[in-house]
mmCIF file of C-alpha atoms and ligand atoms in Angstrom:
data_model
loop_
_atom_site.group_PDB
_atom_site.id
_atom_site.type_symbol
_atom_site.label_atom_id
_atom_site.label_comp_id
_atom_site.label_asym_id
_atom_site.label_seq_id
_atom_site.Cartn_x
_atom_site.Cartn_y
_atom_site.Cartn_z
ATOM 1 C CA UNK A 10 -5.824 15.452 -14.724
ATOM 2 C CA UNK A 11 -3.582 13.787 -12.997
ATOM 3 C CA UNK A 12 -1.914 16.948 -13.149
ATOM 4 C CA UNK A 13 -4.918 19.017 -12.189
ATOM 5 C CA UNK A 14 -4.627 16.721 -9.282
ATOM 6 C CA UNK A 15 -1.144 17.919 -7.998
ATOM 7 C CA UNK A 16 -2.093 21.812 -8.746
ATOM 8 C CA UNK A 17 -4.801 21.455 -6.514
ATOM 9 C CA UNK A 18 -2.892 19.223 -3.463
ATOM 10 C CA UNK A 19 -0.436 22.595 -3.836
ATOM 11 C CA UNK A 20 -3.754 25.070 -3.567
ATOM 12 C CA UNK A 21 -4.922 22.877 -1.065
ATOM 13 C CA UNK A 22 -1.235 23.670 0.836
ATOM 14 C CA UNK A 23 -0.806 27.475 -0.321
ATOM 15 C CA UNK A 24 -4.101 28.051 1.548
ATOM 16 C CA UNK A 25 -2.461 26.915 4.862
ATOM 17 C CA UNK A 26 -0.847 30.568 4.027
ATOM 18 C CA UNK A 27 2.754 28.660 5.571
ATOM 19 C CA UNK A 28 6.074 28.937 4.328
ATOM 20 C CA UNK A 29 7.507 26.180 6.688
ATOM 21 C CA UNK A 30 4.783 24.300 5.320
ATOM 22 C CA UNK A 31 5.329 24.626 1.290
ATOM 23 C CA UNK A 32 9.010 24.053 2.281
ATOM 24 C CA UNK A 33 8.306 20.420 4.192
ATOM 25 C CA UNK A 34 5.977 19.578 1.284
ATOM 26 C CA UNK A 35 7.751 20.319 -1.682
ATOM 27 C CA UNK A 36 10.412 17.373 -0.746
ATOM 28 C CA UNK A 37 7.200 14.854 -1.148
ATOM 29 C CA UNK A 38 8.241 12.664 -4.446
ATOM 30 C CA UNK A 39 4.237 12.490 -6.206
ATOM 31 C CA UNK A 40 4.092 8.640 -6.558
ATOM 32 C CA UNK A 41 1.855 6.462 -9.234
ATOM 33 C CA UNK A 42 -1.233 7.795 -7.972
ATOM 34 C CA UNK A 43 -3.092 4.747 -7.999
ATOM 35 C CA UNK A 44 -6.174 5.407 -6.135
ATOM 36 C CA UNK A 45 -6.791 8.622 -8.382
ATOM 37 C CA UNK A 46 -6.015 6.385 -11.432
ATOM 38 C CA UNK A 47 -9.437 4.427 -10.100
ATOM 39 C CA UNK A 48 -11.326 7.664 -9.473
ATOM 40 C CA UNK A 49 -10.612 8.609 -12.997
ATOM 41 C CA UNK A 50 -10.907 5.083 -14.156
ATOM 42 C CA UNK A 51 -14.608 5.259 -12.949
ATOM 43 C CA UNK A 52 -16.051 8.435 -13.059
ATOM 44 C CA UNK A 53 -14.311 10.392 -15.820
ATOM 45 C CA UNK A 54 -16.198 13.864 -14.827
ATOM 46 C CA UNK A 55 -17.963 15.056 -12.537
ATOM 47 C CA UNK A 56 -17.594 18.941 -10.374
ATOM 48 C CA UNK A 57 -16.324 17.238 -7.236
ATOM 49 C CA UNK A 58 -13.283 14.688 -8.910
ATOM 50 C CA UNK A 59 -10.108 16.859 -8.704
ATOM 51 C CA UNK A 60 -10.700 17.313 -4.730
ATOM 52 C CA UNK A 61 -12.097 13.978 -3.774
ATOM 53 C CA UNK A 62 -8.117 12.395 -5.778
ATOM 54 C CA UNK A 63 -6.318 15.066 -3.699
ATOM 55 C CA UNK A 64 -8.173 14.743 -0.706
ATOM 56 C CA UNK A 65 -7.525 10.833 -0.770
ATOM 57 C CA UNK A 66 -3.281 11.778 -2.216
ATOM 58 C CA UNK A 67 -3.212 13.606 0.640
ATOM 59 C CA UNK A 68 -4.339 11.055 3.132
ATOM 60 C CA UNK A 69 -2.367 8.922 1.346
ATOM 61 C CA UNK A 70 0.655 11.175 1.393
ATOM 62 C CA UNK A 71 -0.497 11.614 5.204
ATOM 63 C CA UNK A 72 0.436 7.889 6.074
ATOM 64 C CA UNK A 73 2.981 7.492 4.247
ATOM 65 C CA UNK A 74 4.633 10.403 6.210
ATOM 66 C CA UNK A 75 3.903 8.801 9.671
ATOM 67 C CA UNK A 76 4.592 5.366 8.223
ATOM 68 C CA UNK A 77 8.281 6.275 7.255
ATOM 69 C CA UNK A 78 8.976 7.507 10.672
ATOM 70 C CA UNK A 79 7.645 4.217 12.285
ATOM 71 C CA UNK A 80 9.631 1.963 9.597
ATOM 72 C CA UNK A 81 12.729 4.633 10.081
ATOM 73 C CA UNK A 82 12.615 4.628 6.228
ATOM 74 C CA UNK A 83 15.179 6.878 4.533
ATOM 75 C CA UNK A 84 14.094 6.302 1.551
ATOM 76 C CA UNK A 85 10.724 7.196 -0.260
ATOM 77 C CA UNK A 86 9.761 6.693 -3.946
ATOM 78 C CA UNK A 87 13.969 6.274 -4.575
ATOM 79 C CA UNK A 88 14.614 9.938 -2.873
ATOM 80 C CA UNK A 89 15.081 11.352 0.774
ATOM 81 C CA UNK A 90 12.007 10.840 3.053
ATOM 82 C CA UNK A 91 10.926 14.182 4.517
ATOM 83 C CA UNK A 92 11.515 12.612 7.922
ATOM 84 C CA UNK A 93 15.451 11.763 6.650
ATOM 85 C CA UNK A 94 15.839 15.600 5.370
ATOM 86 C CA UNK A 95 14.106 16.892 8.532
ATOM 87 C CA UNK A 96 13.805 15.005 11.415
ATOM 88 C CA UNK A 97 11.107 13.189 12.536
ATOM 89 C CA UNK A 98 9.115 15.703 14.417
ATOM 90 C CA UNK A 99 8.256 17.609 11.279
ATOM 91 C CA UNK A 100 7.685 14.615 9.285
ATOM 92 C CA UNK A 101 4.799 13.707 11.575
ATOM 93 C CA UNK A 102 3.683 17.195 11.991
ATOM 94 C CA UNK A 103 3.425 17.604 8.399
ATOM 95 C CA UNK A 104 1.323 14.565 8.469
ATOM 96 C CA UNK A 105 -0.741 15.789 10.920
ATOM 97 C CA UNK A 106 -1.567 18.723 8.381
ATOM 98 C CA UNK A 107 -2.461 17.179 5.389
ATOM 99 C CA UNK A 108 -4.360 14.364 6.929
ATOM 100 C CA UNK A 109 -6.547 17.647 8.703
ATOM 101 C CA UNK A 110 -6.458 19.412 5.634
ATOM 102 C CA UNK A 111 -8.110 16.623 3.491
ATOM 103 C CA UNK A 112 -10.537 15.892 6.594
ATOM 104 C CA UNK A 113 -11.583 19.692 6.501
ATOM 105 C CA UNK A 114 -12.296 19.628 2.400
ATOM 106 C CA UNK A 115 -13.703 16.280 2.763
ATOM 107 C CA UNK A 116 -16.299 17.722 4.890
ATOM 108 C CA UNK A 117 -17.339 19.314 1.825
ATOM 109 C CA UNK A 118 -18.564 16.213 -0.255
ATOM 110 C CA UNK A 119 -21.793 13.799 -0.029
ATOM 111 C CA UNK A 120 -21.266 12.247 3.452
ATOM 112 C CA UNK A 121 -21.165 8.928 1.800
ATOM 113 C CA UNK A 122 -18.020 10.266 0.603
ATOM 114 C CA UNK A 123 -16.956 11.310 3.908
ATOM 115 C CA UNK A 124 -17.745 8.511 5.929
ATOM 116 C CA UNK A 125 -16.184 5.897 3.276
ATOM 117 C CA UNK A 126 -12.983 7.771 3.251
ATOM 118 C CA UNK A 127 -12.931 8.407 7.347
ATOM 119 C CA UNK A 128 -13.811 4.686 8.035
ATOM 120 C CA UNK A 129 -11.094 3.667 5.517
ATOM 121 C CA UNK A 130 -8.471 6.123 7.751
ATOM 122 C CA UNK A 131 -9.774 3.999 10.537
ATOM 123 C CA UNK A 132 -9.169 1.007 9.187
ATOM 124 C CA UNK A 133 -5.612 2.154 7.349
ATOM 125 C CA UNK A 134 -4.625 3.166 11.217
ATOM 126 C CA UNK A 135 -5.764 -0.330 12.726
ATOM 127 C CA UNK A 136 -3.470 -2.157 9.783
ATOM 128 C CA UNK A 137 -0.982 -0.287 11.003
ATOM 129 C CA UNK A 138 -0.791 -0.877 14.710
ATOM 130 C CA UNK A 139 -1.074 -4.532 13.755
ATOM 131 C CA UNK A 140 2.320 -4.264 11.488
ATOM 132 C CA UNK A 141 3.644 -2.456 14.303
ATOM 133 C CA UNK A 142 2.717 -5.525 16.647
ATOM 134 C CA UNK A 143 3.424 -8.301 14.152
ATOM 135 C CA UNK A 144 7.038 -7.146 14.239
ATOM 136 C CA UNK A 145 7.578 -8.022 17.228
ATOM 137 C CA UNK A 146 7.677 -11.741 15.864
ATOM 138 C CA UNK A 147 8.144 -14.488 13.259
ATOM 139 C CA UNK A 148 4.229 -14.509 12.795
ATOM 140 C CA UNK A 149 2.663 -17.763 11.469
ATOM 141 C CA UNK A 150 -0.677 -16.934 10.581
ATOM 142 C CA UNK A 151 -1.901 -16.234 7.527
ATOM 143 C CA UNK A 152 -5.294 -15.156 8.099
ATOM 144 C CA UNK A 153 -3.968 -12.312 10.673
ATOM 145 C CA UNK A 154 -1.473 -11.147 7.902
ATOM 146 C CA UNK A 155 -4.349 -11.083 5.435
ATOM 147 C CA UNK A 156 -6.738 -8.982 7.996
ATOM 148 C CA UNK A 157 -3.396 -6.668 8.403
ATOM 149 C CA UNK A 158 -2.999 -6.074 4.318
ATOM 150 C CA UNK A 159 -6.432 -5.714 4.146
ATOM 151 C CA UNK A 160 -6.723 -2.904 6.728
ATOM 152 C CA UNK A 161 -3.068 -1.370 6.024
ATOM 153 C CA UNK A 162 -3.252 -1.637 2.155
ATOM 154 C CA UNK A 163 -6.626 -2.709 0.488
ATOM 155 C CA UNK A 164 -8.999 -0.313 2.449
ATOM 156 C CA UNK A 165 -8.278 3.271 1.107
ATOM 157 C CA UNK A 166 -7.967 1.422 -2.324
ATOM 158 C CA UNK A 167 -11.398 -0.015 -2.147
ATOM 159 C CA UNK A 168 -12.902 3.450 -0.235
ATOM 160 C CA UNK A 169 -11.292 5.134 -3.588
ATOM 161 C CA UNK A 170 -12.744 3.279 -6.092
ATOM 162 C CA UNK A 171 -16.025 3.101 -4.012
ATOM 163 C CA UNK A 172 -16.227 6.993 -4.002
ATOM 164 C CA UNK A 173 -15.697 7.036 -7.645
ATOM 165 C CA UNK A 174 -18.687 5.027 -8.194
ATOM 166 C CA UNK A 175 -20.641 7.138 -6.264
ATOM 167 C CA UNK A 176 -19.718 9.890 -7.732
ATOM 168 C CA UNK A 177 -20.639 7.703 -10.788
ATOM 169 C CA UNK A 178 -23.973 6.737 -9.501
ATOM 170 C CA UNK A 179 -22.839 3.183 -10.070
ATOM 171 C CA UNK A 180 -22.976 0.490 -7.737
ATOM 172 C CA UNK A 181 -20.748 1.408 -4.930
ATOM 173 C CA UNK A 182 -20.669 -2.067 -3.065
ATOM 174 C CA UNK A 183 -19.089 -4.046 -6.450
ATOM 175 C CA UNK A 184 -16.254 -1.267 -6.821
ATOM 176 C CA UNK A 185 -15.429 -1.601 -3.364
ATOM 177 C CA UNK A 186 -15.386 -5.232 -3.738
ATOM 178 C CA UNK A 187 -13.060 -4.649 -6.577
ATOM 179 C CA UNK A 188 -10.926 -2.129 -4.561
ATOM 180 C CA UNK A 189 -10.800 -4.488 -1.814
ATOM 181 C CA UNK A 190 -9.415 -7.340 -4.075
ATOM 182 C CA UNK A 191 -7.244 -4.980 -6.566
ATOM 183 C CA UNK A 192 -5.776 -3.598 -3.105
ATOM 184 C CA UNK A 193 -5.062 -7.599 -1.685
ATOM 185 C CA UNK A 194 -3.469 -7.971 -4.802
ATOM 186 C CA UNK A 195 -1.181 -4.925 -5.040
ATOM 187 C CA UNK A 196 0.081 -5.436 -1.440
ATOM 188 C CA UNK A 197 1.237 -9.183 -2.569
ATOM 189 C CA UNK A 198 2.650 -8.295 -5.541
ATOM 190 C CA UNK A 199 4.570 -5.805 -3.108
ATOM 191 C CA UNK A 200 5.695 -8.415 -1.089
ATOM 192 C CA UNK A 201 6.626 -9.963 -4.322
ATOM 193 C CA UNK A 202 8.853 -7.451 -5.556
ATOM 194 C CA UNK A 203 10.694 -6.779 -2.469
ATOM 195 C CA UNK A 204 12.180 -9.985 -2.953
ATOM 196 C CA UNK A 205 12.452 -10.684 -6.843
ATOM 197 C CA UNK A 206 13.478 -6.881 -7.819
ATOM 198 C CA UNK A 207 16.568 -4.996 -7.304
ATOM 199 C CA UNK A 208 17.113 -2.175 -4.788
ATOM 200 C CA UNK A 209 17.649 0.217 -8.209
ATOM 201 C CA UNK A 210 14.341 -0.877 -9.662
ATOM 202 C CA UNK A 211 12.594 -0.492 -6.152
ATOM 203 C CA UNK A 212 13.560 2.694 -4.755
ATOM 204 C CA UNK A 213 14.662 1.219 -1.444
ATOM 205 C CA UNK A 214 16.886 -1.381 -0.293
ATOM 206 C CA UNK A 215 16.226 -5.052 -1.531
ATOM 207 C CA UNK A 216 14.510 -7.641 1.112
ATOM 208 C CA UNK A 217 13.805 -5.328 3.619
ATOM 209 C CA UNK A 218 10.382 -6.190 4.402
ATOM 210 C CA UNK A 219 12.018 -8.911 6.231
ATOM 211 C CA UNK A 220 14.659 -7.120 7.846
ATOM 212 C CA UNK A 221 12.099 -4.379 9.084
ATOM 213 C CA UNK A 222 10.540 -7.702 11.086
ATOM 214 C CA UNK A 223 7.520 -8.356 8.169
ATOM 215 C CA UNK A 224 6.863 -11.506 7.791
ATOM 216 C CA UNK A 225 5.424 -11.369 4.190
ATOM 217 C CA UNK A 226 3.356 -13.975 2.630
ATOM 218 C CA UNK A 227 6.213 -15.761 0.521
ATOM 219 C CA UNK A 228 7.491 -16.171 4.462
ATOM 220 C CA UNK A 229 4.553 -17.626 5.095
ATOM 221 C CA UNK A 230 4.820 -20.121 2.938
ATOM 222 C CA UNK A 231 8.353 -21.051 3.124
ATOM 223 C CA UNK A 232 7.674 -21.751 7.006
ATOM 224 C CA UNK A 233 4.685 -23.963 5.910
ATOM 225 C CA UNK A 234 6.702 -25.975 3.726
ATOM 226 C CA UNK A 235 9.945 -26.396 5.358
ATOM 227 C CA UNK A 236 11.049 -29.169 7.939
ATOM 228 C CA UNK A 237 11.156 -28.635 11.809
ATOM 229 C CA UNK A 238 15.389 -27.895 11.529
ATOM 230 C CA UNK A 239 14.814 -25.267 8.587
ATOM 231 C CA UNK A 240 12.271 -23.116 10.614
ATOM 232 C CA UNK A 241 14.589 -22.403 12.606
ATOM 233 C CA UNK A 242 17.147 -21.077 11.258
ATOM 234 C CA UNK A 243 13.842 -19.013 8.573
ATOM 235 C CA UNK A 244 13.055 -17.345 12.312
ATOM 236 C CA UNK A 245 16.638 -17.191 13.080
ATOM 237 C CA UNK A 246 17.009 -14.937 10.322
ATOM 238 C CA UNK A 247 13.748 -12.682 11.742
ATOM 239 C CA UNK A 248 14.875 -8.929 11.525
ATOM 240 C CA UNK A 249 18.520 -9.980 10.696
ATOM 241 C CA UNK A 250 20.694 -7.882 8.147
ATOM 242 C CA UNK A 251 23.031 -10.098 7.243
ATOM 243 C CA UNK A 252 24.543 -11.293 3.577
ATOM 244 C CA UNK A 253 24.096 -14.691 4.722
ATOM 245 C CA UNK A 254 20.267 -14.874 5.565
ATOM 246 C CA UNK A 255 19.873 -13.061 2.382
ATOM 247 C CA UNK A 256 21.863 -16.075 0.452
ATOM 248 C CA UNK A 257 19.946 -18.960 2.708
ATOM 249 C CA UNK A 258 16.436 -16.964 1.884
ATOM 250 C CA UNK A 259 16.972 -16.991 -1.941
ATOM 251 C CA UNK A 260 17.710 -20.171 -2.303
ATOM 252 C CA UNK A 261 15.152 -21.589 -0.096
ATOM 253 C CA UNK A 262 12.049 -19.437 -2.280
ATOM 254 C CA UNK A 263 13.987 -21.423 -4.920
ATOM 255 C CA UNK A 264 14.127 -24.602 -3.964
ATOM 256 C CA UNK A 265 10.697 -24.723 -2.419
ATOM 257 C CA UNK A 266 8.985 -23.209 -5.401
ATOM 258 C CA UNK A 267 7.595 -19.982 -3.048
ATOM 259 C CA UNK A 268 7.296 -17.377 -6.008
ATOM 260 C CA UNK A 269 4.983 -18.774 -8.271
ATOM 261 C CA UNK A 270 2.845 -20.157 -5.381
ATOM 262 C CA UNK A 271 2.505 -16.056 -4.034
ATOM 263 C CA UNK A 272 1.843 -15.205 -7.692
ATOM 264 C CA UNK A 273 -1.091 -17.597 -8.286
ATOM 265 C CA UNK A 274 -2.111 -16.229 -4.823
ATOM 266 C CA UNK A 275 -2.055 -12.416 -6.227
ATOM 267 C CA UNK A 276 -3.547 -13.740 -9.618
ATOM 268 C CA UNK A 277 -6.695 -15.191 -7.706
ATOM 269 C CA UNK A 278 -7.147 -11.744 -6.267
ATOM 270 C CA UNK A 279 -7.168 -10.240 -9.134
ATOM 271 C CA UNK A 280 -9.357 -12.821 -10.897
ATOM 272 C CA UNK A 281 -11.629 -11.839 -7.870
ATOM 273 C CA UNK A 282 -11.285 -7.802 -8.740
ATOM 274 C CA UNK A 283 -12.024 -8.475 -12.274
ATOM 275 C CA UNK A 284 -14.649 -10.623 -11.035
ATOM 276 C CA UNK A 285 -16.701 -8.112 -8.776
ATOM 277 C CA UNK A 286 -17.058 -5.788 -11.618
ATOM 278 C CA UNK A 287 -18.284 -8.483 -14.418
ATOM 279 C CA UNK A 288 -20.812 -6.871 -16.646
ATOM 280 C CA UNK A 289 -20.345 -3.392 -15.543
ATOM 281 C CA UNK A 290 -17.918 -2.862 -18.944
ATOM 282 C CA UNK A 291 -15.126 -1.161 -17.420
ATOM 283 C CA UNK A 292 -12.557 -2.743 -19.395
ATOM 284 C CA UNK A 293 -9.499 0.360 -17.985
ATOM 285 C CA UNK A 294 -10.371 -1.317 -14.506
ATOM 286 C CA UNK A 295 -9.694 -4.760 -15.962
ATOM 287 C CA UNK A 296 -6.419 -3.268 -17.886
ATOM 288 C CA UNK A 297 -5.085 -2.175 -14.414
ATOM 289 C CA UNK A 298 -5.453 -5.773 -12.485
ATOM 290 C CA UNK A 299 -4.076 -7.381 -15.741
ATOM 291 C CA UNK A 300 -1.027 -5.066 -15.957
ATOM 292 C CA UNK A 301 -0.495 -5.212 -12.087
ATOM 293 C CA UNK A 302 -0.920 -8.757 -11.624
ATOM 294 C CA UNK A 303 0.449 -10.441 -15.358
ATOM 295 C CA UNK A 304 3.716 -9.347 -15.253
ATOM 296 C CA UNK A 305 7.667 -10.994 -14.503
ATOM 297 C CA UNK A 306 8.746 -11.364 -10.791
HETATM 298 C C1 LIG B 21 3.338 1.678 3.896
HETATM 299 O O1 LIG B 21 3.107 0.435 4.639
HETATM 300 C C2 LIG B 21 1.745 2.248 5.270
HETATM 301 C C3 LIG B 21 0.696 2.207 4.809
HETATM 302 C C4 LIG B 21 0.183 2.235 3.808
HETATM 303 C C5 LIG B 21 -0.040 2.959 5.976
HETATM 304 C C6 LIG B 21 -0.169 3.663 7.503
HETATM 305 C C7 LIG B 21 -0.828 4.208 8.382
HETATM 306 C C8 LIG B 21 -0.585 4.817 9.519
HETATM 307 C C9 LIG B 21 0.802 5.614 9.675
HETATM 308 C C10 LIG B 21 -1.545 5.441 9.969
HETATM 309 C C11 LIG B 21 -1.867 6.727 10.144
HETATM 310 C C12 LIG B 21 -3.106 7.369 8.544
HETATM 311 C C13 LIG B 21 -3.225 8.702 8.682
HETATM 312 C C14 LIG B 21 -3.739 9.182 7.545
HETATM 313 C C15 LIG B 21 -2.274 9.594 8.960
HETATM 314 P P1 LIG B 21 4.781 -0.210 4.314
HETATM 315 O O2 LIG B 21 5.770 0.366 5.201
HETATM 316 O O3 LIG B 21 4.737 -1.803 3.923
HETATM 317 O O4 LIG B 21 5.419 0.131 2.809
HETATM 318 P P2 LIG B 21 6.176 1.256 2.372
HETATM 319 O O5 LIG B 21 6.989 -0.187 1.762
HETATM 320 O O6 LIG B 21 5.964 1.758 1.435
HETATM 321 O O7 LIG B 21 7.012 1.857 3.565
HETATM 322 MG MG1 LIG B 22 7.062 1.395 5.410
#
């Protein structure tokens, strides 16, 4: 099925009849397709299924093409990003093409699906703007951080689950709630891996979030438990790319047992996701949560 979705994306691109677009698009590395896997796990068969998944994946790709420019990131999924190969202008324009084509195709689907996805893109963009503004200074506000990640990461995952349920004729609200909680857990796990995993496994430099100005949950928790003098040291390392900062941070995350605290937070949202679809009898969706949060960090 995932191969069929990739073929559909390719045929949407081919329909644009533009060799430069095809050339640029050929450098995008396919991801894990989490959103499509969710849709398929909720609705295994429907005539609009492949189109819906291709649309969602193209919107996800568009947002990452723009995000890599915003974050000045040269690597995506372990490979050079489109902006690294062809420059920022091309990455932005390719993102626009993907986004526009996806929306054109979206108009052919059920209006509830079109509204769910387009609303998620508003939230996605709102989240990215908050992310950029929050990177101006060290953020200590946990609620603000959660709102940002709900918008930036959970919204499209929630909409994907909701749309899968709409196609399958299921209670879409329950699945949207599942997707939202899964998305929050997913981002918290991602925040953790940025700190605990080696660069070779991450496909990008380790501990890059704090350097990019992202005060993710582990940093907010560390700030909360530190005495005043050490808070000042933590803040002084914000956006700094220094070996000394990495060493200090690793030591203090250990000293104050921050990682298990954040793992527990991710599991809380994972459990909420499972609770949202209890009695729906979808073991596949429960497995998605479990493999994401019950793992080594
Ligand atoms: C990755 O965040 C970014 C997103 C998930 C959303 C980006 C959204 C936009 C750029 C809004 C525009 C949307 C469209 C459809 C054109 P990250 O930088 O924390 O993650 P990363 O480590 O994967 O880069
Ligand atoms: Mg980024």
